[in-house]
Amino acid sequence: MKEEPENTFLKTNEALKDWRQGDCVLGDFGFVYRFDPEAPITIDANTNLDEGDDIDLVEAVVEGLMVVSQTCDIVRNCKERPFLEVCPLVEVEPSNLKEIERCRRPQYAYVPGVSNHNLVADLDRIMTIEKGMILKWKRIVGCCTDIEFRNLSQALARKRLRVAFPDDFVKLAGKLQVRIKEKHDKNSDEGRDLRSLREIRVQAAPSWDAESVEIMLYFIRESGSEALSDWSEQLEKWKNMIPPCGRFKEVNGIVTTLADLTAQDYVSSDPLDLDHLSEN
């Protein structure tokens, strides 16, 4: 028997009080998206579609969902704000999990509450649902501490706000990007040094559009981490992989920590991702 609307509103609002951005649900869930039947990209012979010539929706089975909506929107009265945004959870290799945790792959977000399953949030896919759906879900807490909530928020923001580097810089930085990918997980001094980095940022002076540009690379290590080799030696090696070329007249770099980096230098620089620099 169909429940009275007011009862549904009350139950949903009560349940929503516990939910937060980043909370998850596990199990086989359907993730629905629209496609063009005449030019399919992700649809193949193994995809199950309903019969009919006009079908342009597909429901992909995923291992779970994460709530993307901000907490303030989640807990608002469902009569006024009836929808939530969710994204699918996907399994990744343990080695990739660390890269995602450090925000080096902006397609994904690290979710502490499901990391023991090697699951991460796939931010390339977002689906809208009614809030009443959560009445049948078993909530898994995604984040527990202020730092975890902050890191997730930064990952969500970074997906939309990250810079699209100029093509000539993408080409110039390619060698360094390949080097990082190759050496990051190696059992070597360089591999361990790379794993001790919190992030790599790059600054262009006076601007990315200038005819003559000076590049500054910031290799930001985790506070308290120690290099197994000489940082100056590693820095020179990494810096030399982006040699001055064309309008990029000078390339400099430092190994530093957040505590030693000025706020001005941080906000004036952009993160280098392990995904393709401007294609993803």
Coordinates of C-alpha atoms in Angstrom, one line a residue:
M1 CA 0.0 0.0 0.0
K2 CA 1.3 3.4 -1.0
E3 CA 2.3 5.5 2.0
E4 CA 0.8 8.9 2.6
P5 CA 3.0 11.8 1.3
E6 CA 3.2 13.5 4.7
N7 CA 4.5 10.3 6.3
T8 CA 7.1 9.9 3.6
F9 CA 8.3 13.5 4.1
L10 CA 8.6 13.0 7.9
K11 CA 10.4 9.7 7.7
T12 CA 12.8 11.0 5.0
N13 CA 13.6 14.2 6.8
E14 CA 14.3 12.2 10.0
A15 CA 16.6 9.8 8.2
L16 CA 18.4 12.6 6.4
K17 CA 19.5 14.1 9.7
D18 CA 22.3 11.5 10.0
W19 CA 23.6 11.7 6.4
R20 CA 26.6 13.7 5.4
Q21 CA 28.4 14.5 2.2
G22 CA 30.6 11.5 1.4
D23 CA 28.4 8.9 3.0
C24 CA 28.0 5.7 1.0
V25 CA 25.8 2.7 0.4
L26 CA 27.2 -0.6 -0.8
G27 CA 25.7 -3.3 -3.0
D28 CA 24.6 -3.8 -6.6
F29 CA 23.0 -0.5 -7.5
G30 CA 21.8 0.8 -10.9
F31 CA 23.5 3.9 -12.2
V32 CA 21.4 5.4 -15.0
Y33 CA 22.6 7.6 -17.8
R34 CA 21.5 8.7 -21.3
F35 CA 23.2 7.7 -24.6
D36 CA 22.7 8.1 -28.3
P37 CA 21.6 4.7 -29.8
E38 CA 22.9 5.8 -33.2
A39 CA 26.4 6.6 -31.8
P40 CA 27.0 4.6 -28.6
I41 CA 30.3 4.9 -26.8
T42 CA 30.0 2.8 -23.7
I43 CA 27.3 0.4 -24.9
D44 CA 28.3 -3.0 -26.3
A45 CA 26.8 -6.4 -27.0
N46 CA 27.0 -7.4 -23.3
T47 CA 24.9 -4.5 -22.2
N48 CA 21.3 -5.3 -21.2
L49 CA 18.8 -2.9 -22.6
D50 CA 15.0 -3.0 -22.6
E51 CA 13.4 -3.9 -25.9
G52 CA 12.4 -0.9 -28.0
D53 CA 13.7 1.3 -30.8
D54 CA 13.6 4.5 -28.8
I55 CA 15.6 3.3 -25.8
D56 CA 18.3 6.0 -24.9
L57 CA 18.8 5.1 -21.2
V58 CA 21.0 2.5 -19.8
E59 CA 21.3 1.3 -16.2
A60 CA 24.8 0.2 -15.4
V61 CA 25.4 -2.0 -12.2
V62 CA 27.9 -0.4 -9.8
E63 CA 29.3 -1.5 -6.5
G64 CA 27.8 1.3 -4.5
L65 CA 27.0 5.0 -4.4
M66 CA 28.5 8.1 -2.6
V67 CA 26.4 11.2 -1.8
V68 CA 28.0 14.2 -3.6
S69 CA 25.5 16.8 -2.4
Q70 CA 26.7 19.2 0.4
T71 CA 25.6 18.3 3.9
C72 CA 23.6 21.5 4.2
D73 CA 21.5 20.5 1.2
I74 CA 21.2 16.9 2.3
V75 CA 19.5 17.8 5.6
R76 CA 17.1 20.5 4.2
N77 CA 13.4 19.6 4.1
C78 CA 12.7 17.2 1.3
K79 CA 9.5 19.1 0.3
E80 CA 11.7 22.1 -0.5
R81 CA 14.8 20.3 -1.7
P82 CA 13.7 16.8 -2.9
F83 CA 16.9 15.7 -4.7
L84 CA 20.3 14.4 -4.0
E85 CA 23.4 14.0 -6.2
V86 CA 25.2 10.7 -6.1
C87 CA 28.1 9.2 -7.9
P88 CA 29.2 5.5 -8.3
L89 CA 31.8 3.7 -6.3
V90 CA 34.4 1.8 -8.4
E91 CA 37.2 -0.5 -7.4
V92 CA 40.8 0.4 -8.1
E93 CA 44.2 -1.1 -7.6
P94 CA 45.7 -0.6 -4.1
S95 CA 48.6 1.3 -5.7
N96 CA 46.2 3.7 -7.4
L97 CA 44.3 4.2 -4.1
K98 CA 47.3 6.1 -2.6
E99 CA 47.5 8.4 -5.6
I100 CA 43.8 9.1 -5.4
E101 CA 44.1 9.8 -1.6
R102 CA 46.7 12.4 -2.5
C103 CA 44.3 14.0 -5.1
R104 CA 46.6 13.1 -8.0
R105 CA 43.8 11.7 -10.1
P106 CA 41.0 14.2 -10.2
Q107 CA 38.5 11.8 -11.9
Y108 CA 38.2 10.1 -8.5
A109 CA 37.7 11.0 -4.8
Y110 CA 39.1 9.1 -1.9
V111 CA 36.5 8.0 0.6
P112 CA 37.9 6.8 3.9
G113 CA 34.8 4.8 4.9
V114 CA 35.0 2.4 1.9
S115 CA 38.8 2.5 1.3
N116 CA 39.2 -0.9 2.9
H117 CA 37.3 -2.3 -0.1
N118 CA 39.6 -0.4 -2.5
L119 CA 36.6 1.6 -3.6
V120 CA 36.7 5.3 -4.6
A121 CA 34.1 7.7 -5.9
D122 CA 34.0 8.2 -9.7
L123 CA 33.4 11.9 -10.1
D124 CA 33.0 11.6 -13.9
R125 CA 29.4 10.3 -13.4
I126 CA 26.8 12.0 -11.4
M127 CA 23.1 10.9 -11.0
T128 CA 20.1 12.7 -9.4
I129 CA 17.8 10.8 -7.1
E130 CA 14.9 11.6 -4.8
K131 CA 15.8 11.8 -1.2
G132 CA 13.3 9.2 -0.3
M133 CA 15.6 6.5 -1.8
I134 CA 17.8 6.7 1.3
L135 CA 15.0 5.1 3.4
K136 CA 16.0 1.7 2.0
W137 CA 19.7 2.3 2.3
K138 CA 22.2 1.2 5.0
R139 CA 24.4 4.2 5.5
I140 CA 28.1 3.8 5.6
V141 CA 29.9 6.8 7.1
G142 CA 32.3 8.2 4.5
C143 CA 34.3 10.7 6.6
C144 CA 34.8 10.9 10.3
T145 CA 37.2 13.7 11.0
D146 CA 37.4 17.4 10.0
I147 CA 40.5 16.6 7.9
E148 CA 38.7 13.8 6.0
F149 CA 35.7 16.0 5.3
R150 CA 38.1 18.8 4.2
N151 CA 40.0 16.5 1.9
L152 CA 36.9 15.2 0.3
S153 CA 35.5 18.7 -0.3
Q154 CA 38.8 19.7 -1.9
A155 CA 38.7 16.7 -4.2
L156 CA 35.2 17.5 -5.3
A157 CA 36.1 21.2 -5.9
R158 CA 39.3 20.3 -7.7
K159 CA 37.4 18.2 -10.2
R160 CA 35.6 21.3 -11.5
L161 CA 38.1 24.1 -10.7
R162 CA 41.5 22.7 -11.8
V163 CA 43.4 24.6 -14.5
A164 CA 43.6 23.5 -18.1
F165 CA 47.3 24.0 -18.8
P166 CA 48.4 25.4 -22.2
D167 CA 49.2 22.7 -24.8
D168 CA 52.8 23.7 -25.1
F169 CA 53.3 23.2 -21.3
V170 CA 51.5 19.9 -21.4
K171 CA 54.0 18.7 -24.0
L172 CA 56.9 20.1 -22.1
A173 CA 55.9 18.5 -18.8
G174 CA 55.2 15.1 -20.3
K175 CA 58.6 13.6 -19.5
L176 CA 58.3 14.5 -15.8
Q177 CA 54.8 13.1 -15.7
V178 CA 55.9 9.8 -17.2
R179 CA 58.9 9.7 -14.8
I180 CA 56.6 10.1 -11.7
K181 CA 54.2 7.4 -12.9
E182 CA 57.1 5.0 -13.6
K183 CA 59.0 5.6 -10.3
H184 CA 56.3 6.3 -7.8
D185 CA 55.7 2.8 -6.7
K186 CA 59.2 1.5 -7.1
N187 CA 61.2 0.1 -4.1
S188 CA 63.9 2.8 -4.6
D189 CA 65.0 6.0 -2.9
E190 CA 63.3 8.0 -5.7
G191 CA 60.1 6.0 -5.4
R192 CA 60.0 6.5 -1.6
D193 CA 60.8 10.2 -2.0
L194 CA 57.9 10.6 -4.5
R195 CA 55.6 8.8 -2.2
S196 CA 56.6 11.3 0.6
L197 CA 55.4 14.2 -1.5
R198 CA 52.0 15.7 -0.6
E199 CA 51.6 17.3 -4.0
I200 CA 53.4 19.0 -6.9
R201 CA 52.4 22.5 -7.9
V202 CA 53.5 24.7 -10.7
Q203 CA 53.5 28.5 -11.1
A204 CA 53.8 30.6 -14.2
A205 CA 55.2 34.1 -14.1
P206 CA 54.0 36.6 -15.2
S207 CA 51.1 34.3 -16.5
W208 CA 50.4 31.3 -18.6
D209 CA 49.5 33.5 -21.6
A210 CA 52.7 35.6 -21.6
E211 CA 55.1 35.5 -24.5
S212 CA 58.0 34.8 -22.1
V213 CA 57.3 32.6 -19.0
E214 CA 59.2 31.6 -16.0
I215 CA 58.1 28.3 -14.4
M216 CA 58.4 27.5 -10.7
L217 CA 57.9 23.9 -9.5
Y218 CA 56.9 23.3 -5.9
F219 CA 57.5 19.7 -4.7
I220 CA 55.6 19.8 -1.4
R221 CA 56.5 17.0 0.9
E222 CA 54.5 15.8 3.9
S223 CA 55.5 17.5 7.2
G224 CA 58.0 15.3 9.0
S225 CA 58.9 13.2 6.0
E226 CA 62.6 12.6 5.4
A227 CA 64.3 12.0 2.1
L228 CA 66.3 8.7 1.7
S229 CA 68.5 10.6 -0.7
D230 CA 69.7 14.2 -1.1
W231 CA 66.6 16.4 -1.9
S232 CA 68.8 18.7 -3.9
E233 CA 69.9 15.8 -6.1
Q234 CA 66.3 14.6 -6.6
L235 CA 65.1 18.2 -7.3
E236 CA 67.7 18.7 -10.0
K237 CA 66.7 15.4 -11.6
W238 CA 63.0 16.2 -11.7
K239 CA 63.5 19.9 -12.7
N240 CA 65.7 18.9 -15.6
M241 CA 62.9 16.9 -17.1
I242 CA 61.1 20.2 -17.9
P243 CA 63.9 22.0 -19.8
P244 CA 63.5 25.6 -20.9
C245 CA 62.0 25.6 -24.3
G246 CA 60.1 28.0 -26.6
R247 CA 58.4 30.7 -24.6
F248 CA 59.3 28.9 -21.3
K249 CA 62.6 30.7 -20.7
E250 CA 63.4 29.5 -17.2
V251 CA 62.4 26.5 -15.0
N252 CA 63.1 26.6 -11.3
G253 CA 62.0 24.4 -8.4
I254 CA 62.1 23.9 -4.7
V255 CA 61.3 21.0 -2.3
T256 CA 59.3 22.5 0.6
T257 CA 56.4 21.9 3.0
L258 CA 53.1 23.6 3.4
A259 CA 54.4 25.2 6.6
D260 CA 57.3 26.8 4.6
L261 CA 55.3 27.8 1.5
T262 CA 53.6 31.2 1.6
A263 CA 49.9 31.4 1.1
Q264 CA 50.5 33.7 -1.9
D265 CA 52.7 31.1 -3.6
Y266 CA 50.1 28.3 -2.9
V267 CA 47.1 30.2 -4.4
S268 CA 49.2 31.5 -7.3
S269 CA 50.2 27.9 -8.3
D270 CA 48.3 25.0 -9.8
P271 CA 48.5 21.3 -9.0
L272 CA 50.1 18.8 -11.4
D273 CA 47.9 15.7 -11.7
L274 CA 49.0 12.2 -12.7
D275 CA 46.1 12.2 -15.1
H276 CA 46.7 13.8 -18.5
L277 CA 47.5 17.5 -17.7
S278 CA 44.7 19.1 -19.8
E279 CA 42.9 16.2 -21.4
N280 CA 41.0 14.8 -18.4

